[in-house]
Coordinates of C-alpha atoms and ligand atoms in Angstrom, one line a residue:
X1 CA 129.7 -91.5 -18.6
X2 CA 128.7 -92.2 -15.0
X3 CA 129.5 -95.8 -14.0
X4 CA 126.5 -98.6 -13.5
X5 CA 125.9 -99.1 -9.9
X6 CA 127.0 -103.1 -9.9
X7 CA 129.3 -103.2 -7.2
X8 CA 129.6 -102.0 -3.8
X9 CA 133.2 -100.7 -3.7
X10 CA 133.6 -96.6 -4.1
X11 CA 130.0 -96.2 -2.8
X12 CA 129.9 -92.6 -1.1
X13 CA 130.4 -93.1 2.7
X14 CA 126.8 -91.4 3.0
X15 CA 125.6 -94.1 1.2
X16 CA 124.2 -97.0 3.9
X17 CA 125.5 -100.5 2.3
X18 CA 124.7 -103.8 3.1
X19 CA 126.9 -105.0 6.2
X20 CA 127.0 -108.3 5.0
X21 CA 128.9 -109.6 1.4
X22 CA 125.6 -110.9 -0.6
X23 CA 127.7 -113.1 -3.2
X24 CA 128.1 -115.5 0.0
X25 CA 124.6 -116.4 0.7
X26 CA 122.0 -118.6 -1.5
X27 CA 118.9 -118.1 -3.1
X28 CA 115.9 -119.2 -0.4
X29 CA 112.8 -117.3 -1.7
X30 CA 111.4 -116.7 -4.9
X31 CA 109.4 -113.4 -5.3
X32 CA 106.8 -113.2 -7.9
X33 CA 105.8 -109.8 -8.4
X34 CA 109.1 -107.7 -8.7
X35 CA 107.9 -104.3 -8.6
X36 CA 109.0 -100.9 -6.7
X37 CA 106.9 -102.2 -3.1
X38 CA 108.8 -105.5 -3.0
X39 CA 112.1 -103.7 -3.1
X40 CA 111.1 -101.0 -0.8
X41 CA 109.6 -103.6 1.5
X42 CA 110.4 -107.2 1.6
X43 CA 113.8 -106.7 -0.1
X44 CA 115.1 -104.2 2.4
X45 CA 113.7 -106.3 5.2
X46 CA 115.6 -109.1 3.7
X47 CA 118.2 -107.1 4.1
X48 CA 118.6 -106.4 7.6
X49 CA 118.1 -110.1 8.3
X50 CA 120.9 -111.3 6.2
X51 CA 123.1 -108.4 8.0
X52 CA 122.0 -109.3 11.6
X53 CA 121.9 -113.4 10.8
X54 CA 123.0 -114.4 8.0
X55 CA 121.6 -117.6 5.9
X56 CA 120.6 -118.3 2.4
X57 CA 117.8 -116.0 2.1
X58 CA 118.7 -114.1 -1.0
X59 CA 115.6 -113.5 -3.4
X60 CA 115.2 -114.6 -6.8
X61 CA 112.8 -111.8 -7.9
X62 CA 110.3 -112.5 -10.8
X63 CA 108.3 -110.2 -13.2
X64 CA 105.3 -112.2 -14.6
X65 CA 105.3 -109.9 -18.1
X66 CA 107.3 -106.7 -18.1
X67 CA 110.9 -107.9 -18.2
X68 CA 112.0 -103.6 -17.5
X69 CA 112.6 -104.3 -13.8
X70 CA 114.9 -107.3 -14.7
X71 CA 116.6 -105.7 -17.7
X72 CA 117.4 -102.9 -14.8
X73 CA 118.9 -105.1 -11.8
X74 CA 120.5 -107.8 -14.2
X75 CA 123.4 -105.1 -15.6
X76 CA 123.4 -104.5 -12.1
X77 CA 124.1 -107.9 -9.7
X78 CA 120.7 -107.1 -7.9
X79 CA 121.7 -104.0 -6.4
X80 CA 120.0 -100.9 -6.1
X81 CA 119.2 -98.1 -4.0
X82 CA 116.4 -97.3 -1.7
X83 CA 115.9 -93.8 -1.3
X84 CA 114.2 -92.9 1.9
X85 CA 112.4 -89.6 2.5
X86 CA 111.6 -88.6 5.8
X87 CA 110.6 -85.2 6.6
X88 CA 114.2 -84.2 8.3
X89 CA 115.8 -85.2 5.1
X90 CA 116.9 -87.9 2.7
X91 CA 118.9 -91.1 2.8
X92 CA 120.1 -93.3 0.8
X93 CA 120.8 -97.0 0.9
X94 CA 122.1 -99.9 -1.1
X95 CA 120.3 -103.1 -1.1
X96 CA 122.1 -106.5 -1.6
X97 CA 118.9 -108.9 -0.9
X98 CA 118.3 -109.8 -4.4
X99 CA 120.8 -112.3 -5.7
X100 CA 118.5 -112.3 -9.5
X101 CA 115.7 -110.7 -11.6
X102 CA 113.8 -112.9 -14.5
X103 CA 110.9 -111.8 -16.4
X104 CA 108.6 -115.3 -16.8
X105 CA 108.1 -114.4 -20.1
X106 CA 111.8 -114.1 -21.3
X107 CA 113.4 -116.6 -18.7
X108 CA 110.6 -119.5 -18.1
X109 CA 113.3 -122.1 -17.4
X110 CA 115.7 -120.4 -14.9
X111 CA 112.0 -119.4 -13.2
X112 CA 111.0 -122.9 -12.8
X113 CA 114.8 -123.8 -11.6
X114 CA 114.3 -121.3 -9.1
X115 CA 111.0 -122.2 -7.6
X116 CA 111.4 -126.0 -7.8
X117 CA 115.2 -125.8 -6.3
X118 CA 115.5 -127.1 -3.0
X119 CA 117.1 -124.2 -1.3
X120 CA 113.7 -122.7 -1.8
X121 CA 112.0 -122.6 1.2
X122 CA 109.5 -119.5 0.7
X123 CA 107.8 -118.3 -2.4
X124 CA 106.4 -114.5 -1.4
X125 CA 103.9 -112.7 -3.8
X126 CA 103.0 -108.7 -4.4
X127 CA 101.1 -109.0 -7.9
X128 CA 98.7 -106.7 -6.9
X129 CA 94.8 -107.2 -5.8
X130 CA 94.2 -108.2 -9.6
X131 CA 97.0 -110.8 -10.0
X132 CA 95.7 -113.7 -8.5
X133 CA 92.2 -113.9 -10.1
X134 CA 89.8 -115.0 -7.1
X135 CA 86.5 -114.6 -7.4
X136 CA 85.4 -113.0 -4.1
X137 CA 81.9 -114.7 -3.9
X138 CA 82.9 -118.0 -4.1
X139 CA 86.9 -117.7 -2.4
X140 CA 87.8 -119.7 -5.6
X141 CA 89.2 -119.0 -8.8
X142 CA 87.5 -116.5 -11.4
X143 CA 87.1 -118.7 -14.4
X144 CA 86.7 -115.1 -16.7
X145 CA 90.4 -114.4 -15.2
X146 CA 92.7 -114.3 -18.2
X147 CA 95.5 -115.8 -16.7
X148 CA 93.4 -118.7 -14.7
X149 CA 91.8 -119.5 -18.2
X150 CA 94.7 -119.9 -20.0
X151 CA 96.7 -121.9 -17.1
X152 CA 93.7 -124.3 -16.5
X153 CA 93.9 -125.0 -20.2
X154 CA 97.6 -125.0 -20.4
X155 CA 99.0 -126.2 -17.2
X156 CA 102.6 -127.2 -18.3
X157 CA 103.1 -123.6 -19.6
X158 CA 101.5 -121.3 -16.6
X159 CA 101.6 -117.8 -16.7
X160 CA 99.7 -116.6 -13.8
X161 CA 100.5 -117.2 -10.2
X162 CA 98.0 -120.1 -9.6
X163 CA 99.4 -121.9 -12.1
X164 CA 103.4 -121.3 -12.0
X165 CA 103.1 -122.0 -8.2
X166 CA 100.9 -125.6 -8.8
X167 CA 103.4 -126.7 -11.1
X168 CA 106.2 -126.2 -8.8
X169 CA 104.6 -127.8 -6.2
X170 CA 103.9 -130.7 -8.1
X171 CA 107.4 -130.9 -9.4
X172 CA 108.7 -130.4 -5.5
X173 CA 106.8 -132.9 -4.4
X174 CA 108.2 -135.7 -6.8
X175 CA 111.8 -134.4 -6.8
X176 CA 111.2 -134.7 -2.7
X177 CA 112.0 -130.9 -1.6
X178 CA 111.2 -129.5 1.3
X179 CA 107.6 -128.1 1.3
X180 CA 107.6 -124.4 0.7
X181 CA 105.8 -121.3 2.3
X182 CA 103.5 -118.9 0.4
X183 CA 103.5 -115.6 1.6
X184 CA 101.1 -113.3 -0.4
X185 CA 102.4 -109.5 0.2
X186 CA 99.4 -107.8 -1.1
X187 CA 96.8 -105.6 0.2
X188 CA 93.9 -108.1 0.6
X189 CA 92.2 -109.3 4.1
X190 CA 93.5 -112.5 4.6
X191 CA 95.8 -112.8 2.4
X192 CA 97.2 -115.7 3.2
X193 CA 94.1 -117.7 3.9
X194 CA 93.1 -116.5 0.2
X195 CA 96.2 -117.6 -1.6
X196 CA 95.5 -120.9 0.1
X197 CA 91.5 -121.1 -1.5
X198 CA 93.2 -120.5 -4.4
X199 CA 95.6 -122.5 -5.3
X200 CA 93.4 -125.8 -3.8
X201 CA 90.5 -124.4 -6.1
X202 CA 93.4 -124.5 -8.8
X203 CA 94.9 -128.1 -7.8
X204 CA 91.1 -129.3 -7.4
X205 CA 91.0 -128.4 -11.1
X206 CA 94.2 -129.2 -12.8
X207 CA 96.3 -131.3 -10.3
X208 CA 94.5 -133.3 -8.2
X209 CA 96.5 -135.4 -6.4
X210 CA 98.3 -132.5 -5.3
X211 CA 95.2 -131.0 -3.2
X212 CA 95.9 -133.1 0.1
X213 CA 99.7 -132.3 0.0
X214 CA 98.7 -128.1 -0.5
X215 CA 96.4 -128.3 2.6
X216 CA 98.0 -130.1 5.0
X217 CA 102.2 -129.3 4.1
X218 CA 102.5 -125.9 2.9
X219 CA 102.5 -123.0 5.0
X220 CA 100.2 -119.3 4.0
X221 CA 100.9 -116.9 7.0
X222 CA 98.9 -114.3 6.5
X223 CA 100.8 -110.4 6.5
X224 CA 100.2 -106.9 6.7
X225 CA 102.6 -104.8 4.6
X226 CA 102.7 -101.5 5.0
X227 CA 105.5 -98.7 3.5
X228 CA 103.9 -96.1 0.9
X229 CA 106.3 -96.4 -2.2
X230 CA 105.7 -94.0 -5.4
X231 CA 106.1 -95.4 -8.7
X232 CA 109.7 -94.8 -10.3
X233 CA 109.9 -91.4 -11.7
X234 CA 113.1 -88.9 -13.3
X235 CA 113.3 -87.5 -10.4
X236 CA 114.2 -90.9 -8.7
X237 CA 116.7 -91.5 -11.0
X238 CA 118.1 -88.3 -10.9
X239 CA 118.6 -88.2 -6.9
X240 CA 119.7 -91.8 -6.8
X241 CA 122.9 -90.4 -9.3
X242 CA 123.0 -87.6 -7.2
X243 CA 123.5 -89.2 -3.8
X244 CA 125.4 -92.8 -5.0
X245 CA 127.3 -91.3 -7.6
X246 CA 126.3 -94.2 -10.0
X247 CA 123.8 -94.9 -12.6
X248 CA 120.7 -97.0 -11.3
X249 CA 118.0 -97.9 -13.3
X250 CA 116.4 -100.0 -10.5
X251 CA 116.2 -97.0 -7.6
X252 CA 113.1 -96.6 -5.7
X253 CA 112.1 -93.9 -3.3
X254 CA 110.0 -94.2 -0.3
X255 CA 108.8 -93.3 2.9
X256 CA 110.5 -93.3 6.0
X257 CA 108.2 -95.7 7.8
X258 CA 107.5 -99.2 7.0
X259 CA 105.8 -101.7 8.7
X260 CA 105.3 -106.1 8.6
X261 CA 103.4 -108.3 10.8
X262 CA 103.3 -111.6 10.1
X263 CA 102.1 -114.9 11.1
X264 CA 104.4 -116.7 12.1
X265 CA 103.7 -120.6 10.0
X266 CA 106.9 -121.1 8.1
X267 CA 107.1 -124.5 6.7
X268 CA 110.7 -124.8 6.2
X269 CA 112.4 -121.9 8.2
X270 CA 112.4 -117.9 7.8
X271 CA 114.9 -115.2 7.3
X272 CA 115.3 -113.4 11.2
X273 CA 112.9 -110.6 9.8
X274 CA 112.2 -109.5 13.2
X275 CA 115.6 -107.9 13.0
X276 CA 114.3 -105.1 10.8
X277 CA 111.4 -104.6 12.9
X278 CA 109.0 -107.0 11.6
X279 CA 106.3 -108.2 14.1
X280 CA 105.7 -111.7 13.8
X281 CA 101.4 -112.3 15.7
X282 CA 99.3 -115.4 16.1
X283 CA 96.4 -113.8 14.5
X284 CA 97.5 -110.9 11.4
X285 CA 93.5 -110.1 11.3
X286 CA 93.2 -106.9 13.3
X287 CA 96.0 -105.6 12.0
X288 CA 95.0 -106.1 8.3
X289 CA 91.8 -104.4 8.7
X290 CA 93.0 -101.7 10.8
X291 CA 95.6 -101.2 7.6
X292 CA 93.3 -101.4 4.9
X293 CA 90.4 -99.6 5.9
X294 CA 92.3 -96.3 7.8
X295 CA 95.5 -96.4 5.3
X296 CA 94.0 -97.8 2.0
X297 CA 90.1 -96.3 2.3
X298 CA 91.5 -93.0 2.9
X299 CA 94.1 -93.3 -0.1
X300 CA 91.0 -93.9 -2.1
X301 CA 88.8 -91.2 -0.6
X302 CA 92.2 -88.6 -1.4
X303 CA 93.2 -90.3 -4.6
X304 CA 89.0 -90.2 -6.6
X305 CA 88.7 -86.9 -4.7
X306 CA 92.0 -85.7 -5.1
X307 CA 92.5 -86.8 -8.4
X308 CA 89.2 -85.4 -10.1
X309 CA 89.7 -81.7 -8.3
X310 CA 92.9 -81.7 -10.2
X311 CA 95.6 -82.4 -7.5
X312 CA 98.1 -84.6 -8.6
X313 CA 99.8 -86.1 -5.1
X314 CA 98.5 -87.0 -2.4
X315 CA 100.7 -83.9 -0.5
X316 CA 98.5 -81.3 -2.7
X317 CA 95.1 -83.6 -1.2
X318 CA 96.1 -82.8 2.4
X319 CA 97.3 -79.3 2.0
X320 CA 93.3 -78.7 1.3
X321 CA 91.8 -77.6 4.4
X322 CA 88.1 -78.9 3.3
X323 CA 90.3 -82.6 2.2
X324 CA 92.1 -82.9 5.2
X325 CA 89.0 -82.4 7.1
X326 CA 87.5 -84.8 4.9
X327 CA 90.5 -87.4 5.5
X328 CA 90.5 -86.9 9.1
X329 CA 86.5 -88.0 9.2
X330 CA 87.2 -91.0 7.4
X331 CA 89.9 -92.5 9.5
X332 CA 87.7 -91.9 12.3
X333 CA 84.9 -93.2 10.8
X334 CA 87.1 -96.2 9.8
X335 CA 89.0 -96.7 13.4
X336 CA 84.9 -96.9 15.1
X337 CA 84.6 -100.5 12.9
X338 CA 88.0 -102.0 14.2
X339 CA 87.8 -104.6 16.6
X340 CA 90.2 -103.6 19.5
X341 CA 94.1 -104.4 19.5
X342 CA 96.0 -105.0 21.8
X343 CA 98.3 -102.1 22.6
X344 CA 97.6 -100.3 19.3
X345 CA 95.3 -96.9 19.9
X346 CA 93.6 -95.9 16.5
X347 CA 93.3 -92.3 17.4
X348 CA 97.6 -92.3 17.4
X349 CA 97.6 -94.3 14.0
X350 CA 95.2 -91.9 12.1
X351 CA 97.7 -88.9 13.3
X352 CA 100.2 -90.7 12.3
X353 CA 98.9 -91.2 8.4
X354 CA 97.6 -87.6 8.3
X355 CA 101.6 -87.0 9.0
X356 CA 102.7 -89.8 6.7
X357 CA 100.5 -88.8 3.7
X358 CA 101.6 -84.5 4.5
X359 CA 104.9 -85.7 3.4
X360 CA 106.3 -82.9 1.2
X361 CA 109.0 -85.0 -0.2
X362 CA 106.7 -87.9 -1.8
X363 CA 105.4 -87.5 -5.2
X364 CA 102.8 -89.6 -5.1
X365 CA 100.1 -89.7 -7.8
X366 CA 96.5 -89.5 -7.0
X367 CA 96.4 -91.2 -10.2
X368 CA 98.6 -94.1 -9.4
X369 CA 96.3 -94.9 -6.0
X370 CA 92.8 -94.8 -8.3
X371 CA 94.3 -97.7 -10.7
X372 CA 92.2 -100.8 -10.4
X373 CA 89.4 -99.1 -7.9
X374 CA 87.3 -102.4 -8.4
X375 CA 89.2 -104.6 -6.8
X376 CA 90.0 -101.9 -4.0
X377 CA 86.8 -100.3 -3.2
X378 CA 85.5 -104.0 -1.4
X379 CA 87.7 -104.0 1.8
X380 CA 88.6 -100.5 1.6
X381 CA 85.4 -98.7 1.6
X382 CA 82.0 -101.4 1.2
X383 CA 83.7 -103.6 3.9
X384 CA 83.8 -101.4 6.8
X385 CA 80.8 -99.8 6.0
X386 CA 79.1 -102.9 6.3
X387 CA 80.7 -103.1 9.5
X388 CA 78.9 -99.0 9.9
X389 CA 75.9 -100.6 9.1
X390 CA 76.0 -103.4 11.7
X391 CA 77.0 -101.3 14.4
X392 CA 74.7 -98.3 13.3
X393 CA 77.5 -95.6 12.7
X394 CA 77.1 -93.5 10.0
X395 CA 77.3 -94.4 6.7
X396 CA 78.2 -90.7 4.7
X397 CA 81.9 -91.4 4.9
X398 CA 81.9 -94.2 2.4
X399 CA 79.3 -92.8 1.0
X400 CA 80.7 -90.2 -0.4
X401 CA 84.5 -92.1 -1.0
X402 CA 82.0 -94.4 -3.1
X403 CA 80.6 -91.5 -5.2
X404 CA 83.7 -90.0 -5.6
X405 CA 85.1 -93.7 -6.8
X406 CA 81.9 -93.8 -9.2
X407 CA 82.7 -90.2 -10.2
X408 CA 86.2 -91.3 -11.3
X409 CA 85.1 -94.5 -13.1
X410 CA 82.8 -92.5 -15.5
X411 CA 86.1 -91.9 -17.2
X412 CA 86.2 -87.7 -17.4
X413 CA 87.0 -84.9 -15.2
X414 CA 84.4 -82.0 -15.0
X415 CA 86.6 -80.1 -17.6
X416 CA 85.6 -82.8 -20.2
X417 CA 89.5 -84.2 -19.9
X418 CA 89.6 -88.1 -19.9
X419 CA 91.8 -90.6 -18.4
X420 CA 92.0 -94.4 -18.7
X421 CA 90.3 -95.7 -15.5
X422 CA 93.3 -98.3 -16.0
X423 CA 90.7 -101.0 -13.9
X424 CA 90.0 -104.8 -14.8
X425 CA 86.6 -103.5 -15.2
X426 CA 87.1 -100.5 -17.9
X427 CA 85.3 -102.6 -20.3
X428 CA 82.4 -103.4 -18.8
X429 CA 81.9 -100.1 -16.6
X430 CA 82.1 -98.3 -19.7
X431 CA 79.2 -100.4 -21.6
X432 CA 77.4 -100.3 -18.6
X433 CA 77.2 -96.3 -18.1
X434 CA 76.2 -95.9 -21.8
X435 CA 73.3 -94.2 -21.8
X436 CA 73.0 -93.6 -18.1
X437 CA 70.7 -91.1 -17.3
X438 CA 71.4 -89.3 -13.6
X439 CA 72.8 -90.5 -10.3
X440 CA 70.0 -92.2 -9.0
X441 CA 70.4 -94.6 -12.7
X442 CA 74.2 -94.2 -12.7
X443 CA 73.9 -95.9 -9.4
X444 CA 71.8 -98.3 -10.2
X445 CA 73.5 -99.2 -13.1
X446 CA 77.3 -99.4 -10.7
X447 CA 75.2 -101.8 -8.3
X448 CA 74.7 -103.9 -11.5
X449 CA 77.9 -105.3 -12.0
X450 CA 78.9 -108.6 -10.5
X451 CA 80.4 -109.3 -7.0
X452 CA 81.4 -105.5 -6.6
X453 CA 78.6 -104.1 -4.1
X454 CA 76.9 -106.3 -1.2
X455 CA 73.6 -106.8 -2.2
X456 CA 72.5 -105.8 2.3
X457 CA 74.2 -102.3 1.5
X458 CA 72.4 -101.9 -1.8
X459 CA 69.3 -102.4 -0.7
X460 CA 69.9 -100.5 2.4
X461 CA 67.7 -97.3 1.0
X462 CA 70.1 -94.6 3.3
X463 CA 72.9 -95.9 1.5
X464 CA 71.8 -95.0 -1.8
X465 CA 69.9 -92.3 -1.2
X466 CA 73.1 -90.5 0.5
X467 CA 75.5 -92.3 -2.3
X468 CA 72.7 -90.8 -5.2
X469 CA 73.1 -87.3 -3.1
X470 CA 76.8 -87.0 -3.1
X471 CA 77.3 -88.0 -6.5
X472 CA 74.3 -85.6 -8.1
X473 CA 76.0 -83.3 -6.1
X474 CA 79.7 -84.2 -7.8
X475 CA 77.9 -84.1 -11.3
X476 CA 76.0 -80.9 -11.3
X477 CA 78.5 -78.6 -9.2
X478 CA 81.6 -80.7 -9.8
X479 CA 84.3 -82.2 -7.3
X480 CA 86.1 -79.6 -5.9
X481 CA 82.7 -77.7 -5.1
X482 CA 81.3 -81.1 -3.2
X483 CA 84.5 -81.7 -1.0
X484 CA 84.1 -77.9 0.1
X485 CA 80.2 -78.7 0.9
X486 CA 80.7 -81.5 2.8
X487 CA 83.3 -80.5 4.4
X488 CA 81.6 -77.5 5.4
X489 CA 78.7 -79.6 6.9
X490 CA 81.0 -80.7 9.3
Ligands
CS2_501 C1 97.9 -97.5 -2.1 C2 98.9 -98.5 -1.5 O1 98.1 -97.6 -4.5 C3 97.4 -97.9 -3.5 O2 96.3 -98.4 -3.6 O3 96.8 -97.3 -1.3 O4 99.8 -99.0 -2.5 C4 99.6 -97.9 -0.3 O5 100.5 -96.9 -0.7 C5 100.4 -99.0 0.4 O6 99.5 -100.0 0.8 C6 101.1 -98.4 1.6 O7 101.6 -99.5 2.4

């Protein structure tokens, strides 16, 4: 039997290693959200900083529900390897960044030790867009969101991020620890100005006396995360053996490139992430929307497009002729709403991601990108083609990724197959389209549910006239017949 990856000695010289001996530095941040992204991302940024500076900024990494990521890197002292696929070739390397790994569920006390502990100076957050429970109309907290509803009524045993980061606060700020920083690693605009709405309209709510102390002493930079990481597969596994030698449960493979700006308002210091390339800006805003609508609207466009003609990765999407030309049209269409940035030409980033998302080593699911399309779709695709409609661009782009979305959230391929729209919404989309009739009333009946489309854009008759065209066109002839029509109007 191969032996567990839980040490560093005997590595394979090929094998990259951390240059630094973790078991001498502290805990400093707690990470809620322990999934593949954070130790693809943050953990391996983490890494290089401890390497190039020092300090206690290990991570104490935290599932909220699925204890399988902690059962993996506990056997394992934290480490695992990062395999990174670049188009010349494979590499592998061995991450020492995370010092522990809880599931809330399993380990609620050594959870609350670790965010209420004073070496903890920065609590950092990739729950996905769903985890936090905003409601986008108001900036505040969805009342329907399970985990804000069962937190608001029981706050001394939270198990959502509102409420698990409240109650440290408020135990912080009796046991006088240094006031922390939250910095929310998820795709959303603002990120860090959201966390902050949040967790006030949470305090406003539950804690009071804690709403002055959350607005005027803790830190929310805001940050734009960027490094395309497939979910854990066999084949993962199987090369991480391969190239280490050693069993590891906890690998993850990624991209090459990876990419952090961040503002830089820490409360209570910082690891030196600059020294893995992160950029730290005054202002995270351009950056973010350049990200979300070029990057993640055109994962959506490939993964409802890609996904319903039957490709399964994104690779099989862009080795279409009529998708790529499809793809390329959408990051231009999404680079014309940016506002300029300084030093940053669009034109050169779009090449860049039809490169990135060619890459014949990823395997990464259509599938996986279409998950929870309700909470994506807003600054993905209806945001900048707001922006279209304001600057009077044109609007066929995102209409047609919006078809294609409401294509996909009607649950079956053209071959009759169906999927699980896996989607906050499942429930409600599905009692919603009962009945529906055509696309003009399948529409109508999408433009129904709460918060999702801007009432401006709905009414905007172009809009739904093209978005009723492209989807009757989707229905009738089926997917792979409408990305070779439009594609072919080009
Ligand atoms: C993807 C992102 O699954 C998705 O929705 O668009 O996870 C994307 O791969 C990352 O944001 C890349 O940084």
């Amino acid at each position: 039997m191969t032996d567990r990856l839980n040490t560093l000695r005997g590595l394979p010289a090929s094998v990259k290693r951390p240059e630094y001996d973790p078991v001498a530095h502290g805990v400093g941040i707690v990470h809620l959200g322990l999934g593949a992204f954070h130790k693809s991302h943050q953990a391996v940024y983490t890494d290089d900083a401890l390497a190039a500076s020092g300090g206690d900024w290990r991570i104490a990494g935290v599932s909220l529900r699925n204890p399988a990521v902690s059962e993996a890197l506990t056997p394992q002292n934290g480490l695992f390897t990062v395999i990174e696929r670049g188009f010349e070739g494979t590499e592998a390397r061995v991450i020492g960044s995370v010092a522990a790994a809880f599931c809330l569920s399993t380990h609620r006390q050594p959870v609350l030790d670790a965010l209420c502990s004073p070496a903890t100076r920065i609590v950092s957050l990739t729950v996905s867009e769903k985890g936090y429970g905003i409601d986008r109309t108001s900036s505040g907290i969805d009342l329907a969101h399970p985990a804000i509803a069962a937190d608001l009524k029981t706050p001394d045993h939270p198990v959502g991020v509102a409420g698990l980061i409240v109650q440290a606060i408020g135990q912080r700020r009796q046991a006088g620890a240094p006031p922390l920083t939250i910095l929310c690693c998820d795709n959303l605009p603002e990120n860090g100005r959201m966390v902050r709405a949040l967790l006030l309209d949470f305090a406003r709510r539950s804690a009071p006396g804690l709403v002055d102390h959350i607005a005027s002493d803790i830190g929310f930079p805001s940050t734009m995360v960027d490094r395309i990481t497939p979910a854990q597969g066999k084949e993962t596994l199987a090369l991480a053996h391969k190239m280490t030698g050693r069993c590891d449960l906890a690998a993850v493979e990624t991209e090459r490139f990876r990419q952090w700006v961040i503002e830089d308002d820490f409360r209570s210091g910082r690891p030196d992430w600059a020294a893995g390339g992160a950029i730290f800006a005054r202002d995270v805003r351009p950056y973010e929307l350049m990200k979300l609508r070029m990057l993640n609207g055109t994962h959506s466009l490939i993964a409802y497009a890609g996904f319903l003609s039957g490709m399964t990765y994104v690779r099989d999407v862009m080795s279409d002729p009529s998708m790529a030309t499809l793809v390329r049209r959408h990051l231009a269409a999404a680079a014309a709403t940016l506002p300029l940035l300084d030093g940053v030409d669009f034109d050169a980033y779009g090449d860049d991601l039809m490169h990135r998302f060619s890459n014949p080593h990823l395997a990464h699911e259509t599938y996986q990108i279409a998950m929870d399309g309700t909470e994506k779709l807003p600054q993905r695709i209806l945001s900048p083609a707001m922006e279209a409609l304001d600057r009077g661009q044109s609007l066929t782009p995102y209409a047609f990724a919006t078809a294609a979305w409401m294509r996909y959230a009607l649950g079956k391929r053209d071959d009759g197959m169906s999927y699980a729209l896996r989607d906050p919404q499942e429930g409600t989309i599905a009692a919603k389209m009962d009945g529906a009739r055509d696309a003009r009333d399948i529409v109508q009946r999408f433009s129904e549910i709460p918060a999702l489309f801007p009432e401006i854009l709905h009414n905007h008759d172009a809009w739904t006239d093209t978005v009723v065209d492209k989807l009757s066109g989707m229905l009738t002839e089926g997917m792979a017949w409408a990305i070779n029509n439009e594609a072919n109007r080009l």
